Tab-separated table of C-alpha atoms in Angstrom:
chain	number	residue	atom	x	y	z
A	417	MET	CA	-4.368	7.607	-2.498
A	418	ALA	CA	-1.194	5.616	-2.274
A	419	MET	CA	0.813	5.389	0.876
A	420	LEU	CA	4.057	7.275	1.462
A	421	ILE	CA	6.848	6.446	3.869
A	422	ALA	CA	8.056	9.619	5.562
A	423	GLU	CA	11.548	10.565	6.703
A	424	GLU	CA	10.754	9.230	10.189
A	425	CYS	CA	11.295	5.726	8.754
A	426	ILE	CA	13.964	3.823	10.695
A	427	LEU	CA	14.493	1.186	7.963
A	428	CYS	CA	13.281	-1.610	10.249
A	429	GLY	CA	11.681	-3.435	7.310
A	430	ALA	CA	8.460	-4.356	9.120
A	431	CYS	CA	6.290	-2.952	6.332
A	432	GLU	CA	7.835	-4.659	3.306
A	433	PRO	CA	6.640	-8.252	3.866
A	434	GLU	CA	3.157	-7.057	4.874
A	435	CYS	CA	2.379	-5.479	1.491
A	436	PRO	CA	0.128	-7.824	-0.522
A	437	ASN	CA	1.063	-6.018	-3.753
A	438	GLN	CA	4.828	-5.991	-3.176
A	439	ALA	CA	4.705	-2.206	-3.527
A	440	ILE	CA	7.213	-1.493	-0.741
A	441	MET	CA	10.956	-1.668	-1.268
A	442	GLU	CA	14.037	-0.481	0.568
A	443	GLY	CA	15.282	2.904	-0.581
A	444	GLU	CA	18.518	4.704	0.231
A	445	GLU	CA	17.190	6.668	3.199
A	446	VAL	CA	13.731	5.223	3.849
A	447	TYR	CA	11.541	2.464	2.480
A	448	GLU	CA	9.642	3.545	-0.638
A	449	VAL	CA	6.171	2.792	-1.985
A	450	ASP	CA	5.574	2.208	-5.698
A	451	PHE	CA	2.455	4.263	-6.437
A	452	ASP	CA	1.570	2.063	-9.408
A	453	LEU	CA	1.355	-1.006	-7.164
A	454	CYS	CA	-0.138	0.425	-3.962
A	455	THR	CA	-3.873	-0.197	-3.538
A	456	GLU	CA	-3.905	0.726	0.163
A	457	CYS	CA	-4.570	-3.001	0.696
A	458	VAL	CA	-7.961	-2.722	-1.061
A	459	GLY	CA	-8.978	-6.203	-2.131
A	460	PHE	CA	-6.981	-7.842	0.641
A	461	TYR	CA	-7.566	-6.083	3.972
A	462	ASP	CA	-9.802	-3.439	5.523
A	463	GLU	CA	-6.799	-1.503	6.820
A	464	GLN	CA	-3.413	-0.644	5.375
A	465	GLN	CA	-1.075	-3.309	6.748
A	466	CYS	CA	2.033	-1.135	6.439
A	467	VAL	CA	0.421	1.473	8.684
A	468	LEU	CA	-0.494	-1.145	11.279
A	469	VAL	CA	3.029	-2.570	11.598
A	470	CYS	CA	5.134	0.601	11.424
A	471	PRO	CA	6.650	1.147	14.896
A	472	VAL	CA	7.277	4.868	14.308
A	473	ASP	CA	4.095	5.809	12.389
A	474	ALA	CA	6.128	6.763	9.311
A	475	VAL	CA	3.565	5.465	6.801
A	476	ILE	CA	1.121	8.172	5.743
A	477	PHE	CA	-1.264	8.895	2.873
A	478	ASP	CA	0.519	10.426	-0.120
A	479	PRO	CA	-1.250	13.728	-0.866
A	480	ASP	CA	0.211	13.752	-4.396
A	481	HIS	CA	-1.457	10.451	-5.321
A	482	ARG	CA	-5.127	10.733	-4.388
A	483	GLU	CA	-7.365	7.898	-5.552
A	484	THR	CA	-10.978	7.042	-4.892
A	485	ARG	CA	-11.962	3.635	-3.554
A	486	GLU	CA	-13.245	2.802	-7.047
A	487	GLN	CA	-9.866	3.677	-8.574
A	488	LEU	CA	-8.116	1.524	-5.976
A	489	LYS	CA	-10.478	-1.377	-6.756
A	490	ALA	CA	-9.739	-1.005	-10.474
A	491	LYS	CA	-5.993	-0.989	-9.786
A	492	TYR	CA	-6.363	-4.098	-7.605
A	493	LEU	CA	-8.232	-5.927	-10.386
A	494	ARG	CA	-5.636	-4.841	-12.949
A	495	LEU	CA	-2.827	-6.151	-10.726
A	496	HIS	CA	-4.682	-9.341	-9.779
A	497	PRO	CA	-6.983	-10.341	-12.672
A	498	GLU	CA	-7.174	-13.892	-11.302
A	499	ARG	CA	-9.074	-12.514	-8.294
A	500	GLN	CA	-11.804	-10.880	-10.430
A	501	ALA	CA	-14.361	-13.535	-9.480
A	502	ILE	CA	-13.791	-13.064	-5.746
A	503	GLY	CA	-15.438	-9.627	-5.682
A	504	GLY	CA	-16.924	-8.845	-2.298
A	505	TRP	CA	-16.842	-5.074	-2.635
A	506	ASP	CA	-18.900	-2.938	-0.301
């Protein structure tokens, strides 16, 4: 599932530059995650980088956008076709 930035967000901006898919952008009240771009860092990292850097633990899994690991892999390959040959999936 995609990530969601909850109302606890303090707009510090730590998460935005960490997203390898550029799925995080500043919103009016909190930072926002573009579901169509979020792969939960699949294809880049073992852990969600936005979760690791958030100082107030405001980044959570979005229950309205559940995706399997296979769906996240497919999204990653759609977003980054040049990385198709890298593979390395578990």
